[in-house]
């Protein structure tokens, strides 16, 4: 009985061992036949401050305007959190940052301040989006370099340069642009000529015209403007002196005229008659940059003069004539230094130090 029992135990144990060995061999053979895939290594790094990402943002106009044919700043600035643009036309568009309008903001065009509120029922920012390349937004007054002397923050508009349009190796080029919007029968036509006659000089000339009738809301009612006409001019020139210096000059004009409500931010009719009005802005600017092969020296400087004017013709209605102008003259110089802290105290790190001075004067 013992021999039979021992024989039975050995037989069961042998079968179990054989089953395990066969399973392992089958798994190895199956794994060898299966296709192998090596996944790409993905490395995630962060080299920017969360505070900077929340407080500052840049909008590149080309990302938003081609399909929309932007005629209003709200066509692209609304993508920045905390920023909104009100108004229905170019003469009453108002930028608001966290509820504060442009009277509490620092608004610049190519570094030139746009100062002064001429009429509290009109917007203070006179620019056509077709001229723009980039808009840099600072939410709040934490940016000393961008939002100084402003409670709500800053919006820095930058117009297009010849270098932005020229392809590698290209010396001269031109661009014709035509667009149409059916709601208000708006027709936009523009022409841009740009070139680099030498390796160190670039030139750009732009002319655009925008005609529009009154648009309609969802119920088919007329909104605000009647047969308005806009005209825009931009002239730019830049030159590199040696390999470290760059000087530039620019002139831009934006003009909008037509029949608008006396108070453009209210519906027209009755106490708010539609009368001929004109809003015009001229900006002259000179800029200089010095950026040698030294991370401690990166100098930017500019001087400018900008004027904004509102003309109102009563069109036979007494008491509504209006002629107001604000002129701002100023300049700024600043240097940006990149300091490697490991040189100072042996602790790895990079710091940015910006120092400069700004002065401006406005007359109304």
Short mmCIF file of C-alpha atoms in Angstrom, two decimals:
data_model
loop_
_atom_site.label_atom_id
_atom_site.label_comp_id
_atom_site.label_asym_id
_atom_site.label_seq_id
_atom_site.Cartn_x
_atom_site.Cartn_y
_atom_site.Cartn_z
CA UNK A 1 0.00 0.00 0.00
CA UNK A 2 2.86 2.31 0.82
CA UNK A 3 4.56 1.63 -2.50
CA UNK A 4 1.38 2.32 -4.43
CA UNK A 5 0.77 5.53 -2.44
CA UNK A 6 4.37 6.72 -2.99
CA UNK A 7 4.13 5.92 -6.64
CA UNK A 8 0.91 7.93 -6.89
CA UNK A 9 2.54 10.96 -5.21
CA UNK A 10 5.54 10.85 -7.53
CA UNK A 11 3.31 10.57 -10.54
CA UNK A 12 1.25 13.63 -9.56
CA UNK A 13 4.38 15.65 -8.77
CA UNK A 14 5.97 14.69 -12.08
CA UNK A 15 2.89 15.71 -14.02
CA UNK A 16 2.79 19.10 -12.20
CA UNK A 17 6.47 19.83 -12.91
CA UNK A 18 6.09 18.85 -16.52
CA UNK A 19 3.02 21.09 -16.89
CA UNK A 20 4.87 24.10 -15.47
CA UNK A 21 7.88 23.55 -17.72
CA UNK A 22 5.66 23.13 -20.78
CA UNK A 23 3.75 26.33 -19.94
CA UNK A 24 6.96 28.34 -19.60
CA UNK A 25 8.31 26.98 -22.88
CA UNK A 26 5.05 27.77 -24.67
CA UNK A 27 5.00 31.32 -23.25
CA UNK A 28 8.59 31.91 -24.35
CA UNK A 29 7.82 30.67 -27.85
CA UNK A 30 4.71 32.83 -28.05
CA UNK A 31 6.62 35.92 -26.83
CA UNK A 32 9.32 35.30 -29.39
CA UNK A 33 6.72 35.25 -32.16
CA UNK A 34 4.95 38.44 -30.96
CA UNK A 35 6.03 41.77 -32.64
CA UNK A 36 8.04 44.12 -30.42
CA UNK A 37 7.50 47.91 -30.30
CA UNK A 38 9.87 50.40 -28.66
CA UNK A 39 8.01 53.54 -27.58
CA UNK A 40 9.61 56.96 -28.07
CA UNK A 41 10.88 58.59 -24.92
CA UNK A 42 8.98 61.79 -24.10
CA UNK A 43 10.62 64.33 -21.82
CA UNK A 44 8.49 67.10 -20.30
CA UNK A 45 10.23 70.20 -19.00
CA UNK A 46 9.09 73.60 -17.79
CA UNK A 47 11.27 76.67 -18.22
CA UNK A 48 8.77 79.47 -17.74
CA UNK A 49 7.08 80.87 -14.69
CA UNK A 50 3.44 80.01 -14.07
CA UNK A 51 2.97 83.61 -12.95
CA UNK A 52 4.25 84.90 -16.29
CA UNK A 53 1.96 82.58 -18.21
CA UNK A 54 -1.05 83.81 -16.28
CA UNK A 55 -0.21 87.51 -16.29
CA UNK A 56 1.17 88.02 -19.80
CA UNK A 57 0.24 86.71 -23.23
CA UNK A 58 1.05 87.43 -26.87
CA UNK A 59 -1.39 87.16 -29.75
CA UNK A 60 -0.02 86.73 -33.26
CA UNK A 61 -2.57 88.25 -35.58
CA UNK A 62 -2.01 85.81 -38.44
CA UNK A 63 -3.43 83.05 -36.23
CA UNK A 64 -6.85 84.71 -36.06
CA UNK A 65 -7.48 87.16 -38.88
CA UNK A 66 -7.23 85.28 -42.23
CA UNK A 67 -10.61 83.59 -41.96
CA UNK A 68 -12.36 86.32 -39.99
CA UNK A 69 -11.17 89.36 -41.97
CA UNK A 70 -10.77 91.19 -38.69
CA UNK A 71 -12.25 94.68 -38.67
CA UNK A 72 -12.55 94.98 -34.90
CA UNK A 73 -10.06 94.34 -32.10
CA UNK A 74 -12.45 91.82 -30.56
CA UNK A 75 -11.71 89.47 -33.48
CA UNK A 76 -8.50 88.36 -31.78
CA UNK A 77 -7.94 90.03 -28.39
CA UNK A 78 -10.84 88.14 -26.78
CA UNK A 79 -8.68 85.00 -26.81
CA UNK A 80 -6.63 86.39 -23.88
CA UNK A 81 -8.14 85.50 -20.47
CA UNK A 82 -9.33 88.57 -18.60
CA UNK A 83 -9.35 90.75 -21.73
CA UNK A 84 -12.46 91.82 -23.65
CA UNK A 85 -13.22 94.37 -26.35
CA UNK A 86 -16.56 96.17 -26.49
CA UNK A 87 -18.17 98.30 -29.16
CA UNK A 88 -19.56 97.63 -32.60
CA UNK A 89 -17.33 99.77 -34.83
CA UNK A 90 -13.82 101.15 -35.11
CA UNK A 91 -14.78 104.45 -33.45
CA UNK A 92 -16.16 102.96 -30.23
CA UNK A 93 -14.06 99.83 -29.70
CA UNK A 94 -12.84 99.73 -26.12
CA UNK A 95 -10.30 97.38 -24.60
CA UNK A 96 -11.04 96.16 -21.07
CA UNK A 97 -8.65 94.22 -18.88
CA UNK A 98 -10.34 92.73 -15.83
CA UNK A 99 -13.12 95.29 -16.22
CA UNK A 100 -10.86 98.36 -16.48
CA UNK A 101 -11.10 100.17 -19.82
CA UNK A 102 -8.31 101.73 -21.88
CA UNK A 103 -8.31 104.95 -19.83
CA UNK A 104 -6.68 102.82 -17.12
CA UNK A 105 -4.35 100.92 -19.46
CA UNK A 106 -1.05 101.63 -21.14
CA UNK A 107 -1.72 101.21 -24.87
CA UNK A 108 1.20 101.50 -27.30
CA UNK A 109 1.56 101.13 -31.07
CA UNK A 110 5.13 100.29 -32.11
CA UNK A 111 6.27 101.61 -28.72
CA UNK A 112 4.39 104.94 -29.00
CA UNK A 113 1.94 105.66 -26.21
CA UNK A 114 -1.71 106.30 -27.11
CA UNK A 115 -2.85 108.70 -24.39
CA UNK A 116 -5.90 110.75 -23.57
CA UNK A 117 -9.66 110.25 -23.60
CA UNK A 118 -11.21 112.80 -25.97
CA UNK A 119 -14.87 111.86 -25.63
CA UNK A 120 -16.14 109.47 -22.99
CA UNK A 121 -18.77 107.97 -25.34
CA UNK A 122 -16.08 106.96 -27.86
CA UNK A 123 -13.25 104.47 -27.83
CA UNK A 124 -9.67 105.68 -27.49
CA UNK A 125 -7.83 103.05 -29.58
CA UNK A 126 -7.70 103.99 -33.26
CA UNK A 127 -6.04 101.24 -35.32
CA UNK A 128 -7.04 98.85 -38.07
CA UNK A 129 -6.30 95.15 -37.35
CA UNK A 130 -5.07 94.75 -40.93
CA UNK A 131 -1.90 96.65 -39.93
CA UNK A 132 -1.04 94.46 -36.97
CA UNK A 133 1.44 91.63 -36.53
CA UNK A 134 1.30 91.03 -32.80
CA UNK A 135 -0.45 92.24 -29.67
CA UNK A 136 1.27 91.72 -26.33
CA UNK A 137 -0.99 91.89 -23.29
CA UNK A 138 -0.05 92.37 -19.64
CA UNK A 139 -2.93 91.70 -17.25
CA UNK A 140 -2.59 93.81 -14.10
CA UNK A 141 0.08 96.33 -13.17
CA UNK A 142 2.77 93.83 -12.13
CA UNK A 143 4.91 94.42 -15.25
CA UNK A 144 7.17 97.42 -14.68
CA UNK A 145 8.43 97.44 -18.26
CA UNK A 146 5.11 96.92 -20.04
CA UNK A 147 2.39 98.11 -17.68
CA UNK A 148 3.94 100.95 -15.72
CA UNK A 149 1.74 103.97 -15.01
CA UNK A 150 -1.37 101.88 -15.61
CA UNK A 151 -3.79 100.37 -13.11
CA UNK A 152 -5.27 97.64 -15.28
CA UNK A 153 -2.29 96.54 -17.37
CA UNK A 154 -1.04 97.16 -20.88
CA UNK A 155 -1.60 96.27 -24.52
CA UNK A 156 1.37 96.71 -26.86
CA UNK A 157 0.45 96.55 -30.56
CA UNK A 158 3.18 95.87 -33.11
CA UNK A 159 2.72 96.49 -36.83
CA UNK A 160 4.16 94.31 -39.57
CA UNK A 161 7.75 94.71 -40.84
CA UNK A 162 9.31 93.96 -44.21
CA UNK A 163 11.39 91.22 -42.55
CA UNK A 164 8.14 89.46 -41.56
CA UNK A 165 7.02 89.21 -45.21
CA UNK A 166 10.28 88.58 -47.09
CA UNK A 167 11.16 84.95 -47.73
CA UNK A 168 14.76 83.74 -47.37
CA UNK A 169 16.81 85.17 -50.23
CA UNK A 170 13.95 87.37 -51.47
CA UNK A 171 14.78 90.99 -52.31
CA UNK A 172 11.38 92.49 -53.13
CA UNK A 173 7.75 91.47 -52.89
CA UNK A 174 4.16 92.69 -52.93
CA UNK A 175 0.85 91.59 -51.47
CA UNK A 176 -2.67 92.47 -52.59
CA UNK A 177 -5.54 91.77 -50.24
CA UNK A 178 -9.28 91.96 -50.86
CA UNK A 179 -12.05 90.89 -48.54
CA UNK A 180 -15.83 91.21 -48.32
CA UNK A 181 -18.30 90.88 -45.43
CA UNK A 182 -21.96 90.49 -46.36
CA UNK A 183 -23.66 91.62 -43.15
CA UNK A 184 -22.60 95.25 -43.53
CA UNK A 185 -21.41 95.13 -47.17
CA UNK A 186 -17.88 95.79 -45.96
CA UNK A 187 -15.18 95.85 -48.63
CA UNK A 188 -11.50 95.76 -47.68
CA UNK A 189 -8.77 96.41 -50.24
CA UNK A 190 -5.09 96.81 -49.42
CA UNK A 191 -1.69 96.72 -51.10
CA UNK A 192 1.70 96.17 -49.50
CA UNK A 193 5.09 96.59 -51.14
CA UNK A 194 8.21 95.50 -49.28
CA UNK A 195 11.83 94.86 -50.06
CA UNK A 196 15.46 94.66 -48.98
CA UNK A 197 17.50 96.54 -51.61
CA UNK A 198 20.70 95.75 -49.70
CA UNK A 199 21.59 93.22 -47.03
CA UNK A 200 21.26 95.76 -44.23
CA UNK A 201 18.21 97.81 -45.33
CA UNK A 202 14.52 96.86 -45.44
CA UNK A 203 11.54 98.98 -46.54
CA UNK A 204 7.76 98.60 -46.38
CA UNK A 205 4.81 100.63 -47.67
CA UNK A 206 1.17 99.76 -46.98
CA UNK A 207 -2.11 101.34 -48.04
CA UNK A 208 -5.51 100.00 -47.15
CA UNK A 209 -9.11 101.13 -47.50
CA UNK A 210 -12.21 99.79 -45.80
CA UNK A 211 -15.77 100.83 -46.72
CA UNK A 212 -18.82 99.59 -44.84
CA UNK A 213 -22.53 100.24 -44.43
CA UNK A 214 -24.57 99.67 -41.29
CA UNK A 215 -24.71 96.04 -40.21
CA UNK A 216 -27.78 94.25 -38.91
CA UNK A 217 -28.48 92.38 -35.69
CA UNK A 218 -30.39 89.10 -35.39
CA UNK A 219 -33.72 90.86 -35.86
CA UNK A 220 -32.60 92.75 -38.94
CA UNK A 221 -32.23 96.09 -37.18
CA UNK A 222 -29.46 98.50 -38.18
CA UNK A 223 -26.52 98.67 -35.80
CA UNK A 224 -24.80 101.95 -35.11
CA UNK A 225 -22.87 103.14 -38.15
CA UNK A 226 -23.90 104.37 -41.57
CA UNK A 227 -21.65 104.33 -44.66
CA UNK A 228 -18.31 104.59 -42.87
CA UNK A 229 -14.96 104.77 -44.64
CA UNK A 230 -11.55 103.88 -43.25
CA UNK A 231 -8.13 104.64 -44.68
CA UNK A 232 -4.79 103.34 -43.39
CA UNK A 233 -1.18 104.10 -44.26
CA UNK A 234 1.98 102.48 -42.90
CA UNK A 235 5.55 103.37 -43.92
CA UNK A 236 8.56 101.63 -42.35
CA UNK A 237 12.31 101.61 -42.90
CA UNK A 238 15.07 99.83 -41.04
CA UNK A 239 18.84 99.56 -41.36
CA UNK A 240 21.55 97.49 -39.68
CA UNK A 241 24.74 99.40 -38.94
CA UNK A 242 27.51 96.88 -38.57
CA UNK A 243 26.46 93.67 -36.85
CA UNK A 244 25.31 95.14 -33.53
CA UNK A 245 23.24 98.27 -34.27
CA UNK A 246 19.80 98.67 -35.81
CA UNK A 247 17.92 101.90 -36.46
CA UNK A 248 14.36 102.23 -37.71
CA UNK A 249 11.73 104.81 -38.58
CA UNK A 250 7.99 104.50 -39.10
CA UNK A 251 4.86 106.51 -39.84
CA UNK A 252 1.32 105.22 -39.53
CA UNK A 253 -2.04 106.86 -40.09
CA UNK A 254 -5.48 105.47 -39.33
CA UNK A 255 -8.53 107.50 -40.34
CA UNK A 256 -12.19 106.62 -39.96
CA UNK A 257 -14.96 108.89 -41.16
CA UNK A 258 -18.65 108.50 -41.79
CA UNK A 259 -22.00 108.99 -40.14
CA UNK A 260 -22.01 107.77 -36.56
CA UNK A 261 -24.35 108.34 -33.61
CA UNK A 262 -23.47 111.40 -31.54
CA UNK A 263 -22.73 108.99 -28.71
CA UNK A 264 -21.37 105.94 -30.55
CA UNK A 265 -21.73 103.61 -27.56
CA UNK A 266 -25.53 104.13 -27.47
CA UNK A 267 -28.20 103.12 -30.00
CA UNK A 268 -28.93 105.76 -32.61
CA UNK A 269 -32.18 107.68 -32.87
CA UNK A 270 -34.11 110.49 -31.15
CA UNK A 271 -31.81 112.07 -28.55
CA UNK A 272 -28.79 110.37 -30.19
CA UNK A 273 -28.78 111.63 -33.81
CA UNK A 274 -26.48 110.28 -36.52
CA UNK A 275 -24.08 113.00 -37.68
CA UNK A 276 -20.85 113.10 -39.75
CA UNK A 277 -17.75 112.40 -37.65
CA UNK A 278 -14.08 111.71 -38.24
CA UNK A 279 -11.42 110.05 -36.04
CA UNK A 280 -7.78 110.22 -37.09
CA UNK A 281 -4.47 109.06 -35.57
CA UNK A 282 -0.94 109.88 -36.78
CA UNK A 283 2.13 108.27 -35.22
CA UNK A 284 5.79 109.04 -35.94
CA UNK A 285 8.48 106.90 -34.34
CA UNK A 286 12.24 106.38 -34.35
CA UNK A 287 13.84 103.37 -32.69
CA UNK A 288 17.35 102.13 -31.99
CA UNK A 289 18.67 98.76 -30.82
CA UNK A 290 22.16 97.71 -29.74
CA UNK A 291 22.71 94.01 -29.20
CA UNK A 292 26.36 92.93 -29.20
CA UNK A 293 27.62 89.43 -28.44
CA UNK A 294 27.33 90.11 -24.73
CA UNK A 295 24.47 88.78 -22.64
CA UNK A 296 24.74 91.76 -20.31
CA UNK A 297 23.97 94.31 -23.05
CA UNK A 298 20.73 94.49 -25.04
CA UNK A 299 19.67 98.12 -25.46
CA UNK A 300 16.33 99.29 -26.89
CA UNK A 301 15.42 102.96 -27.28
CA UNK A 302 12.72 104.94 -29.06
CA UNK A 303 11.29 108.43 -29.42
CA UNK A 304 7.82 109.15 -30.78
CA UNK A 305 4.99 111.57 -31.33
CA UNK A 306 1.42 110.49 -31.74
CA UNK A 307 -1.74 112.57 -32.13
CA UNK A 308 -5.40 111.55 -32.12
CA UNK A 309 -8.15 113.88 -33.30
CA UNK A 310 -11.95 113.81 -33.33
CA UNK A 311 -13.83 116.09 -35.71
CA UNK A 312 -17.60 116.35 -35.62
CA UNK A 313 -19.82 118.16 -38.10
CA UNK A 314 -23.24 119.06 -36.75
CA UNK A 315 -24.76 118.61 -40.24
CA UNK A 316 -27.28 121.37 -39.58
CA UNK A 317 -27.98 120.37 -35.98
CA UNK A 318 -26.76 123.24 -33.73
CA UNK A 319 -24.64 122.57 -30.66
CA UNK A 320 -23.00 119.35 -31.81
CA UNK A 321 -19.77 120.69 -33.33
CA UNK A 322 -16.68 119.13 -31.80
CA UNK A 323 -12.94 119.38 -32.47
CA UNK A 324 -10.58 117.78 -29.96
CA UNK A 325 -7.00 116.55 -30.21
CA UNK A 326 -4.51 114.91 -27.87
CA UNK A 327 -0.81 114.85 -28.71
CA UNK A 328 1.71 112.68 -26.90
CA UNK A 329 5.49 113.03 -27.18
CA UNK A 330 7.86 110.71 -25.40
CA UNK A 331 10.79 108.35 -25.38
CA UNK A 332 12.22 105.36 -23.59
CA UNK A 333 15.58 103.61 -23.23
CA UNK A 334 16.17 100.31 -21.47
CA UNK A 335 18.79 97.60 -21.21
CA UNK A 336 18.20 93.91 -20.59
CA UNK A 337 20.95 91.83 -18.97
CA UNK A 338 21.01 88.07 -18.63
CA UNK A 339 22.94 87.17 -15.46
CA UNK A 340 24.19 83.63 -14.82
CA UNK A 341 24.02 83.20 -11.05
CA UNK A 342 26.45 80.27 -11.05
CA UNK A 343 29.21 82.76 -11.83
CA UNK A 344 28.33 84.75 -8.73
CA UNK A 345 27.56 82.20 -6.02
CA UNK A 346 28.03 78.81 -7.64
CA UNK A 347 24.29 78.05 -7.65
CA UNK A 348 22.95 77.28 -11.17
CA UNK A 349 20.34 79.71 -12.45
CA UNK A 350 19.68 82.49 -14.91
CA UNK A 351 18.26 85.90 -14.04
CA UNK A 352 17.01 88.76 -16.20
CA UNK A 353 17.69 92.33 -15.12
CA UNK A 354 15.93 95.18 -16.94
CA UNK A 355 16.85 98.80 -16.21
CA UNK A 356 15.77 101.94 -18.03
CA UNK A 357 13.93 105.23 -18.00
CA UNK A 358 10.81 106.55 -19.75
CA UNK A 359 9.42 110.05 -20.17
CA UNK A 360 6.32 111.26 -21.99
CA UNK A 361 4.13 114.34 -22.13
CA UNK A 362 0.58 114.68 -23.39
CA UNK A 363 -1.29 117.81 -24.38
CA UNK A 364 -5.04 118.06 -24.94
#
